[in-house]
């Protein structure tokens, strides 16, 4: 079972909108700090001695070198040119490592009277502005900005956020003995999205289990059948795996791109958006149970009228077939319109719903549900008691109703 929740900002905007492409073109044409859409921020806090000293400068530089090392063999490598901080020389690559500044030099140019008013007045003014921007007023925190060249909501951004977060956590723990009170924290648009996806991927199965449990309990109470919910659960869960598997084949692996239809094509490397299961999962379960309850209601009615267990299933499928098929077609055609939308996320939701409806209408209802009901069919109604069957023909391949009609015809002929 493989369901990797992904996200890309490109999935949430119309394909015809030029702004996102313009943004990515800017990042490509201006790959330095000016063209990056959403940089990552890292804050070092030194509550013990503050950050206005050489020791804190060195610790911050070590942090950047550590991140360069942690990402060098990944798809999202960082370089010394990816960082902006008062503690390093800008645009300097010291053999794959950042070149750390001397605190006294920064402090001299920034605060010395000669530098401020005579020798380096403009430099001192700009450096003071830079210092005020990246260092807190109480001088216990300093900010480092990271400029990765990527879609800030792409899987690569997710990977980078996870690597940076784990590396900073380990680095902070390593400093607890040598530099107590020193911590590193990070923030980025990608990290916020990672947290939302993680919470969703953890909570969604729980929410689905609670929803399914409540629905199946109500079904058991309504029909007075303790075991029927277990059979219906199989007919709901199995098609769900088929549906999301098909969605991954289409939007992550691109198996239908040969059709050259935008609604069934991949968009970048975002895969299936993380919001698609949230929007569709409980809806699909409700739709599946709705059709199955309608079918089982007719099966139970036939069984109460005296038909055999298997005969009731056969008659129930036949009696509800046209109604459920028509309802499914109407529902599928309704959501099929979403495949023609210009927003890729809407296409994904539409495909999942249409595929689920078609599978449930023409495969689950006709094959899977009757097959499950036919397994120990007497358990479909337990502990309720059903009348003794009076009409059974599947065992001997003959319909007693047809035999009765033949007998009536013979009586009429004889008379």
CSV table of C-alpha atoms in Angstrom, one decimal:
chain,number,residue,atom,x,y,z
A,1,UNK,CA,0.0,0.0,0.0
A,2,UNK,CA,1.6,3.2,-1.1
A,3,UNK,CA,-0.2,6.5,-0.6
A,4,UNK,CA,2.3,9.4,-0.4
A,5,UNK,CA,0.6,12.7,0.3
A,6,UNK,CA,2.2,15.4,-1.8
A,7,UNK,CA,1.6,19.0,-2.6
A,8,UNK,CA,2.5,21.6,-5.1
A,9,UNK,CA,1.3,25.2,-5.3
A,10,UNK,CA,1.0,24.6,-9.0
A,11,UNK,CA,-1.8,22.1,-8.3
A,12,UNK,CA,-4.0,24.8,-6.8
A,13,UNK,CA,-4.0,27.4,-9.5
A,14,UNK,CA,-5.5,27.4,-13.0
A,15,UNK,CA,-3.2,26.2,-15.7
A,16,UNK,CA,-4.1,29.3,-17.7
A,17,UNK,CA,-2.8,31.7,-14.9
A,18,UNK,CA,0.6,33.0,-15.9
A,19,UNK,CA,1.7,34.3,-12.5
A,20,UNK,CA,3.1,31.0,-11.2
A,21,UNK,CA,5.1,30.3,-14.3
A,22,UNK,CA,6.4,33.9,-14.1
A,23,UNK,CA,7.5,33.3,-10.6
A,24,UNK,CA,9.4,30.1,-11.5
A,25,UNK,CA,10.9,31.9,-14.5
A,26,UNK,CA,12.1,34.7,-12.1
A,27,UNK,CA,13.8,32.0,-9.9
A,28,UNK,CA,15.5,30.5,-12.9
A,29,UNK,CA,16.6,33.9,-14.4
A,30,UNK,CA,17.6,35.3,-11.0
A,31,UNK,CA,18.7,32.3,-9.1
A,32,UNK,CA,20.2,34.4,-6.3
A,33,UNK,CA,18.4,35.8,-3.3
A,34,UNK,CA,16.4,38.4,-5.1
A,35,UNK,CA,14.4,35.8,-7.2
A,36,UNK,CA,13.6,33.3,-4.4
A,37,UNK,CA,9.8,33.3,-3.7
A,38,UNK,CA,9.7,32.1,-0.1
A,39,UNK,CA,13.1,31.8,1.7
A,40,UNK,CA,13.6,29.6,4.8
A,41,UNK,CA,14.4,31.3,8.1
A,42,UNK,CA,16.6,29.9,10.9
A,43,UNK,CA,16.8,31.5,14.3
A,44,UNK,CA,19.7,30.9,16.7
A,45,UNK,CA,18.9,31.8,20.3
A,46,UNK,CA,21.7,32.2,22.9
A,47,UNK,CA,20.1,33.0,26.2
A,48,UNK,CA,23.3,32.5,28.1
A,49,UNK,CA,25.7,35.1,26.5
A,50,UNK,CA,23.7,36.6,23.7
A,51,UNK,CA,24.7,36.6,20.0
A,52,UNK,CA,26.8,39.7,20.0
A,53,UNK,CA,30.1,37.8,20.4
A,54,UNK,CA,32.5,35.7,18.4
A,55,UNK,CA,31.4,32.5,20.0
A,56,UNK,CA,27.9,32.9,18.8
A,57,UNK,CA,29.1,33.9,15.3
A,58,UNK,CA,31.2,30.7,15.2
A,59,UNK,CA,28.2,28.5,16.3
A,60,UNK,CA,26.0,30.0,13.7
A,61,UNK,CA,28.6,29.4,11.0
A,62,UNK,CA,29.0,25.8,12.2
A,63,UNK,CA,25.2,25.4,11.8
A,64,UNK,CA,25.4,26.5,8.2
A,65,UNK,CA,28.3,24.2,7.4
A,66,UNK,CA,26.4,21.3,9.1
A,67,UNK,CA,23.4,21.9,6.8
A,68,UNK,CA,25.6,22.1,3.7
A,69,UNK,CA,27.0,18.7,4.7
A,70,UNK,CA,23.6,17.2,5.5
A,71,UNK,CA,22.1,18.2,2.1
A,72,UNK,CA,25.1,17.6,-0.2
A,73,UNK,CA,24.0,14.1,-1.4
A,74,UNK,CA,20.3,14.9,-1.7
A,75,UNK,CA,18.1,16.4,-4.5
A,76,UNK,CA,18.1,19.7,-2.5
A,77,UNK,CA,21.8,20.5,-1.9
A,78,UNK,CA,22.6,23.8,-0.1
A,79,UNK,CA,25.8,25.8,-0.8
A,80,UNK,CA,27.4,28.7,1.0
A,81,UNK,CA,25.7,31.0,-1.5
A,82,UNK,CA,22.3,29.8,-0.2
A,83,UNK,CA,22.7,31.6,3.1
A,84,UNK,CA,22.4,35.2,4.2
A,85,UNK,CA,23.4,36.2,7.7
A,86,UNK,CA,25.4,38.8,9.6
A,87,UNK,CA,27.8,36.1,10.7
A,88,UNK,CA,29.1,35.2,7.2
A,89,UNK,CA,30.7,37.0,4.3
A,90,UNK,CA,28.1,37.3,1.5
A,91,UNK,CA,28.7,35.6,-1.8
A,92,UNK,CA,31.8,33.8,-0.4
A,93,UNK,CA,32.5,30.1,-1.0
A,94,UNK,CA,35.3,28.9,1.2
A,95,UNK,CA,35.8,25.5,-0.4
A,96,UNK,CA,32.2,24.4,0.1
A,97,UNK,CA,32.0,26.0,3.5
A,98,UNK,CA,30.8,29.4,4.7
A,99,UNK,CA,33.4,32.1,5.5
A,100,UNK,CA,32.7,33.3,9.0
A,101,UNK,CA,32.9,37.0,9.9
A,102,UNK,CA,34.8,38.5,12.8
A,103,UNK,CA,32.4,40.0,15.3
A,104,UNK,CA,34.8,42.8,16.2
A,105,UNK,CA,35.0,43.9,12.6
A,106,UNK,CA,31.2,44.1,12.3
A,107,UNK,CA,31.0,45.9,15.6
A,108,UNK,CA,33.8,48.4,14.8
A,109,UNK,CA,32.3,49.4,11.4
A,110,UNK,CA,28.8,49.6,12.9
A,111,UNK,CA,29.5,51.5,16.1
A,112,UNK,CA,32.8,53.3,15.8
A,113,UNK,CA,32.6,57.1,15.5
A,114,UNK,CA,35.2,57.3,12.7
A,115,UNK,CA,33.4,54.6,10.7
A,116,UNK,CA,30.0,56.2,11.3
A,117,UNK,CA,30.9,59.8,10.4
A,118,UNK,CA,34.2,59.9,8.5
A,119,UNK,CA,35.7,56.9,6.9
A,120,UNK,CA,32.9,54.4,6.2
A,121,UNK,CA,29.7,56.3,6.8
A,122,UNK,CA,27.6,54.7,4.0
A,123,UNK,CA,28.9,51.2,4.8
A,124,UNK,CA,28.3,51.8,8.5
A,125,UNK,CA,24.8,52.9,7.9
A,126,UNK,CA,23.9,50.0,5.7
A,127,UNK,CA,25.6,47.5,8.1
A,128,UNK,CA,23.6,48.9,11.0
A,129,UNK,CA,20.4,48.5,9.0
A,130,UNK,CA,21.4,44.9,8.2
A,131,UNK,CA,22.2,44.2,11.8
A,132,UNK,CA,18.9,45.6,13.1
A,133,UNK,CA,17.1,43.4,10.6
A,134,UNK,CA,18.7,40.1,11.5
A,135,UNK,CA,19.5,40.6,15.2
A,136,UNK,CA,16.9,41.0,17.9
A,137,UNK,CA,16.8,44.1,20.1
A,138,UNK,CA,17.9,42.3,23.2
A,139,UNK,CA,20.7,40.6,21.2
A,140,UNK,CA,19.8,37.1,22.2
A,141,UNK,CA,18.6,35.9,18.8
A,142,UNK,CA,20.1,36.1,15.3
A,143,UNK,CA,18.4,35.2,12.0
A,144,UNK,CA,19.8,33.3,9.1
A,145,UNK,CA,17.9,33.2,5.8
A,146,UNK,CA,18.2,30.3,3.4
A,147,UNK,CA,17.4,30.7,-0.3
A,148,UNK,CA,16.7,27.3,-1.9
A,149,UNK,CA,16.1,27.3,-5.6
A,150,UNK,CA,12.8,25.4,-5.8
A,151,UNK,CA,9.0,25.5,-5.7
A,152,UNK,CA,8.5,26.2,-1.9
A,153,UNK,CA,5.5,23.8,-1.8
A,154,UNK,CA,7.0,21.0,-3.9
A,155,UNK,CA,8.1,17.5,-2.6
A,156,UNK,CA,11.7,18.8,-2.8
A,157,UNK,CA,10.8,21.6,-0.4
A,158,UNK,CA,9.2,19.1,1.9
A,159,UNK,CA,12.4,17.0,1.8
A,160,UNK,CA,14.6,20.0,2.5
A,161,UNK,CA,12.4,21.2,5.4
A,162,UNK,CA,12.6,17.7,7.0
A,163,UNK,CA,16.3,17.5,6.6
A,164,UNK,CA,16.9,21.0,8.0
A,165,UNK,CA,14.5,20.5,10.9
A,166,UNK,CA,16.1,17.1,11.9
A,167,UNK,CA,19.6,18.5,11.5
A,168,UNK,CA,18.9,21.5,13.7
A,169,UNK,CA,17.3,19.4,16.3
A,170,UNK,CA,20.4,17.1,16.5
A,171,UNK,CA,22.7,20.1,16.5
A,172,UNK,CA,20.8,21.7,19.3
A,173,UNK,CA,20.9,18.5,21.4
A,174,UNK,CA,24.7,18.3,20.8
A,175,UNK,CA,25.2,21.8,22.2
A,176,UNK,CA,23.3,21.2,25.4
A,177,UNK,CA,26.4,20.2,27.3
A,178,UNK,CA,29.0,22.6,25.7
A,179,UNK,CA,26.7,25.6,25.1
A,180,UNK,CA,23.6,25.3,27.3
A,181,UNK,CA,20.8,27.7,26.4
A,182,UNK,CA,21.7,27.7,22.7
A,183,UNK,CA,18.9,26.6,20.4
A,184,UNK,CA,18.2,26.6,16.6
A,185,UNK,CA,14.7,26.8,15.2
A,186,UNK,CA,13.5,27.0,11.6
A,187,UNK,CA,10.5,28.3,9.7
A,188,UNK,CA,9.4,28.0,6.1
A,189,UNK,CA,6.3,27.7,4.0
A,190,UNK,CA,7.2,24.1,3.2
A,191,UNK,CA,7.7,23.2,6.9
A,192,UNK,CA,4.2,24.5,7.7
A,193,UNK,CA,2.8,22.4,4.9
A,194,UNK,CA,4.8,19.4,6.1
A,195,UNK,CA,3.2,19.7,9.5
A,196,UNK,CA,-0.3,19.9,8.0
A,197,UNK,CA,0.3,16.9,5.8
A,198,UNK,CA,1.8,14.9,8.8
A,199,UNK,CA,-1.2,15.8,11.0
A,200,UNK,CA,-3.6,14.9,8.3
A,201,UNK,CA,-1.9,11.6,7.4
A,202,UNK,CA,-2.0,10.7,11.1
A,203,UNK,CA,-5.5,11.9,11.9
A,204,UNK,CA,-7.4,10.9,8.7
A,205,UNK,CA,-7.3,7.1,9.3
A,206,UNK,CA,-8.6,7.7,12.8
A,207,UNK,CA,-11.3,9.9,11.5
A,208,UNK,CA,-12.2,7.4,8.8
A,209,UNK,CA,-12.3,4.5,11.4
A,210,UNK,CA,-14.6,6.5,13.7
A,211,UNK,CA,-16.9,7.4,10.8
A,212,UNK,CA,-17.0,3.9,9.5
A,213,UNK,CA,-17.6,2.5,13.0
A,214,UNK,CA,-20.6,4.8,13.6
A,215,UNK,CA,-22.1,4.1,10.2
A,216,UNK,CA,-21.7,0.3,10.5
A,217,UNK,CA,-23.1,0.3,14.0
A,218,UNK,CA,-26.2,2.2,12.8
A,219,UNK,CA,-26.6,-0.4,10.0
A,220,UNK,CA,-26.3,-3.3,12.4
A,221,UNK,CA,-29.0,-1.7,14.7
A,222,UNK,CA,-31.3,-0.9,11.8
A,223,UNK,CA,-31.2,-4.3,10.2
A,224,UNK,CA,-30.9,-6.2,13.5
A,225,UNK,CA,-27.9,-8.0,12.0
A,226,UNK,CA,-24.6,-8.1,13.9
A,227,UNK,CA,-22.4,-9.5,11.2
A,228,UNK,CA,-23.6,-7.7,8.1
A,229,UNK,CA,-21.4,-4.6,8.9
A,230,UNK,CA,-18.3,-6.7,8.7
A,231,UNK,CA,-19.2,-7.9,5.2
A,232,UNK,CA,-20.1,-4.4,4.1
A,233,UNK,CA,-16.8,-3.0,5.5
A,234,UNK,CA,-14.9,-5.3,3.1
A,235,UNK,CA,-16.9,-4.0,0.2
A,236,UNK,CA,-16.1,-0.4,1.2
A,237,UNK,CA,-12.4,-0.7,2.1
A,238,UNK,CA,-11.2,-2.8,-0.8
A,239,UNK,CA,-12.6,-0.4,-3.5
A,240,UNK,CA,-11.1,2.5,-1.7
A,241,UNK,CA,-7.6,1.0,-2.2
A,242,UNK,CA,-8.4,0.4,-5.9
A,243,UNK,CA,-9.5,4.0,-6.3
A,244,UNK,CA,-6.5,5.7,-4.6
A,245,UNK,CA,-4.2,3.3,-6.3
A,246,UNK,CA,-5.7,4.3,-9.7
A,247,UNK,CA,-5.2,8.0,-8.7
A,248,UNK,CA,-1.5,7.4,-8.0
A,249,UNK,CA,-1.1,5.6,-11.3
A,250,UNK,CA,-2.6,8.5,-13.1
A,251,UNK,CA,-1.3,11.6,-11.3
A,252,UNK,CA,2.0,10.3,-9.8
A,253,UNK,CA,3.2,7.7,-12.3
A,254,UNK,CA,1.5,9.3,-15.4
A,255,UNK,CA,0.1,6.2,-16.9
A,256,UNK,CA,-2.6,8.1,-18.9
A,257,UNK,CA,-0.4,10.9,-20.3
A,258,UNK,CA,-0.5,9.2,-23.7
A,259,UNK,CA,-4.1,10.5,-24.0
A,260,UNK,CA,-2.8,14.1,-24.0
A,261,UNK,CA,-5.8,15.1,-21.8
A,262,UNK,CA,-4.9,17.7,-19.2
A,263,UNK,CA,-7.4,16.4,-16.7
A,264,UNK,CA,-5.7,13.0,-16.6
A,265,UNK,CA,-2.0,14.2,-16.7
A,266,UNK,CA,0.6,14.9,-14.1
A,267,UNK,CA,1.3,18.5,-13.0
A,268,UNK,CA,5.0,18.9,-12.2
A,269,UNK,CA,6.2,16.5,-9.6
A,270,UNK,CA,3.5,17.2,-7.0
A,271,UNK,CA,1.8,13.8,-7.4
A,272,UNK,CA,-1.6,13.5,-5.7
A,273,UNK,CA,-2.4,16.5,-3.5
A,274,UNK,CA,-2.7,15.8,0.2
A,275,UNK,CA,-6.2,17.4,0.3
A,276,UNK,CA,-7.7,14.9,-2.1
A,277,UNK,CA,-8.2,12.1,0.5
A,278,UNK,CA,-9.7,14.6,2.9
A,279,UNK,CA,-12.3,15.8,0.4
A,280,UNK,CA,-13.2,12.4,-1.0
A,281,UNK,CA,-12.7,9.6,1.6
A,282,UNK,CA,-15.8,9.9,3.7
A,283,UNK,CA,-17.9,10.9,0.7
A,284,UNK,CA,-16.8,7.7,-1.1
A,285,UNK,CA,-17.6,5.6,2.0
A,286,UNK,CA,-21.1,7.2,2.3
A,287,UNK,CA,-21.9,6.7,-1.4
A,288,UNK,CA,-20.8,3.1,-1.2
A,289,UNK,CA,-22.8,2.3,1.9
A,290,UNK,CA,-25.8,4.1,0.4
A,291,UNK,CA,-25.9,1.8,-2.6
A,292,UNK,CA,-25.2,-1.3,-0.5
A,293,UNK,CA,-27.9,-0.5,2.0
A,294,UNK,CA,-30.4,0.0,-0.8
A,295,UNK,CA,-29.4,-3.4,-2.2
A,296,UNK,CA,-29.4,-5.3,1.1
A,297,UNK,CA,-32.8,-3.8,2.0
A,298,UNK,CA,-34.2,-5.5,-1.1
A,299,UNK,CA,-32.3,-8.8,-0.3
A,300,UNK,CA,-33.8,-8.8,3.2
A,301,UNK,CA,-37.3,-8.1,1.9
A,302,UNK,CA,-37.1,-11.1,-0.5
A,303,UNK,CA,-35.8,-13.3,2.3
A,304,UNK,CA,-38.6,-12.3,4.6
A,305,UNK,CA,-41.1,-13.2,1.8
A,306,UNK,CA,-39.8,-16.8,1.9
A,307,UNK,CA,-37.2,-16.9,-0.8
A,308,UNK,CA,-34.0,-18.8,0.0
A,309,UNK,CA,-30.7,-17.1,1.0
A,310,UNK,CA,-29.0,-17.2,-2.3
A,311,UNK,CA,-32.3,-16.6,-4.2
A,312,UNK,CA,-32.9,-13.4,-2.2
A,313,UNK,CA,-29.5,-12.2,-3.2
A,314,UNK,CA,-30.1,-12.9,-6.9
A,315,UNK,CA,-33.5,-11.2,-6.9
A,316,UNK,CA,-32.2,-8.2,-4.9
A,317,UNK,CA,-29.4,-7.6,-7.4
A,318,UNK,CA,-31.8,-7.9,-10.3
A,319,UNK,CA,-34.4,-5.7,-8.7
A,320,UNK,CA,-32.1,-2.8,-7.8
A,321,UNK,CA,-29.8,-3.1,-10.8
A,322,UNK,CA,-31.4,-0.5,-13.1
A,323,UNK,CA,-32.0,2.0,-10.3
A,324,UNK,CA,-28.5,1.9,-8.9
A,325,UNK,CA,-26.9,1.9,-12.3
A,326,UNK,CA,-28.8,4.9,-13.4
A,327,UNK,CA,-28.1,6.8,-10.2
A,328,UNK,CA,-24.4,5.9,-10.5
A,329,UNK,CA,-24.3,7.1,-14.1
A,330,UNK,CA,-25.9,10.4,-13.2
A,331,UNK,CA,-23.5,10.9,-10.3
A,332,UNK,CA,-20.4,10.0,-12.4
A,333,UNK,CA,-21.4,12.3,-15.2
A,334,UNK,CA,-21.9,15.1,-12.7
A,335,UNK,CA,-18.4,14.8,-11.3
A,336,UNK,CA,-16.9,14.1,-14.7
A,337,UNK,CA,-17.2,17.8,-15.4
A,338,UNK,CA,-14.4,18.4,-12.9
A,339,UNK,CA,-11.9,16.6,-15.2
A,340,UNK,CA,-12.4,19.5,-17.6
A,341,UNK,CA,-11.5,22.2,-15.1
A,342,UNK,CA,-8.3,24.2,-15.4
A,343,UNK,CA,-7.3,23.7,-11.7
A,344,UNK,CA,-5.3,20.4,-11.4
A,345,UNK,CA,-6.5,19.8,-7.9
A,346,UNK,CA,-10.1,19.9,-9.1
A,347,UNK,CA,-9.2,17.3,-11.8
A,348,UNK,CA,-7.8,15.0,-9.1
A,349,UNK,CA,-10.9,15.2,-7.0
A,350,UNK,CA,-13.1,14.6,-10.0
A,351,UNK,CA,-11.1,11.5,-11.1
A,352,UNK,CA,-11.2,10.0,-7.7
A,353,UNK,CA,-15.0,10.5,-7.3
A,354,UNK,CA,-15.8,9.3,-10.9
A,355,UNK,CA,-13.6,6.2,-10.6
A,356,UNK,CA,-15.0,5.4,-7.2
A,357,UNK,CA,-18.6,5.8,-8.4
A,358,UNK,CA,-18.1,3.7,-11.5
A,359,UNK,CA,-16.3,0.9,-9.6
A,360,UNK,CA,-18.9,0.9,-6.9
A,361,UNK,CA,-21.9,0.9,-9.4
A,362,UNK,CA,-20.8,-1.6,-11.9
A,363,UNK,CA,-18.3,-3.8,-10.1
A,364,UNK,CA,-18.8,-3.7,-6.4
A,365,UNK,CA,-22.6,-3.8,-6.5
A,366,UNK,CA,-22.8,-6.5,-9.1
A,367,UNK,CA,-19.9,-8.8,-8.1
A,368,UNK,CA,-18.3,-8.0,-4.7
A,369,UNK,CA,-21.4,-7.3,-2.6
A,370,UNK,CA,-23.3,-10.4,-3.8
A,371,UNK,CA,-20.1,-12.5,-3.3
A,372,UNK,CA,-19.7,-11.3,0.2
A,373,UNK,CA,-23.4,-11.8,1.0
A,374,UNK,CA,-23.2,-15.4,-0.5
A,375,UNK,CA,-20.5,-16.3,2.1
A,376,UNK,CA,-22.4,-18.2,4.8
A,377,UNK,CA,-25.6,-16.3,3.7
A,378,UNK,CA,-27.5,-17.2,6.9
A,379,UNK,CA,-25.1,-14.9,8.8
A,380,UNK,CA,-26.5,-11.9,6.9
A,381,UNK,CA,-29.4,-11.7,9.3
A,382,UNK,CA,-28.1,-13.1,12.6
A,383,UNK,CA,-29.4,-12.8,15.3
A,384,UNK,CA,-32.7,-11.9,13.5
A,385,UNK,CA,-34.7,-15.0,12.6
A,386,UNK,CA,-35.9,-15.4,9.0
A,387,UNK,CA,-38.8,-17.7,7.9
A,388,UNK,CA,-38.2,-21.0,6.5
A,389,UNK,CA,-37.5,-20.7,2.7
A,390,UNK,CA,-40.3,-21.7,0.5
A,391,UNK,CA,-38.8,-20.7,-2.9
A,392,UNK,CA,-35.4,-22.2,-3.8
A,393,UNK,CA,-34.2,-22.9,-7.3
A,394,UNK,CA,-30.5,-22.3,-7.4
A,395,UNK,CA,-29.6,-25.6,-5.8
A,396,UNK,CA,-31.5,-27.7,-8.5
A,397,UNK,CA,-31.2,-25.0,-11.2
A,398,UNK,CA,-35.0,-24.7,-11.5
A,399,UNK,CA,-37.4,-21.9,-10.5
A,400,UNK,CA,-40.3,-23.2,-8.4
A,401,UNK,CA,-42.3,-20.1,-9.5
A,402,UNK,CA,-42.0,-21.4,-13.1
A,403,UNK,CA,-43.0,-24.9,-11.9
A,404,UNK,CA,-46.1,-23.4,-10.2
A,405,UNK,CA,-47.0,-21.5,-13.4
A,406,UNK,CA,-46.6,-24.7,-15.4
A,407,UNK,CA,-48.9,-26.6,-13.0
A,408,UNK,CA,-51.5,-23.9,-13.2
A,409,UNK,CA,-51.3,-24.1,-17.0
A,410,UNK,CA,-51.7,-27.9,-16.9
A,411,UNK,CA,-54.8,-27.5,-14.7
A,412,UNK,CA,-56.3,-24.9,-17.0
A,413,UNK,CA,-55.7,-27.3,-20.0
A,414,UNK,CA,-57.3,-30.2,-18.2
A,415,UNK,CA,-60.3,-28.2,-17.3
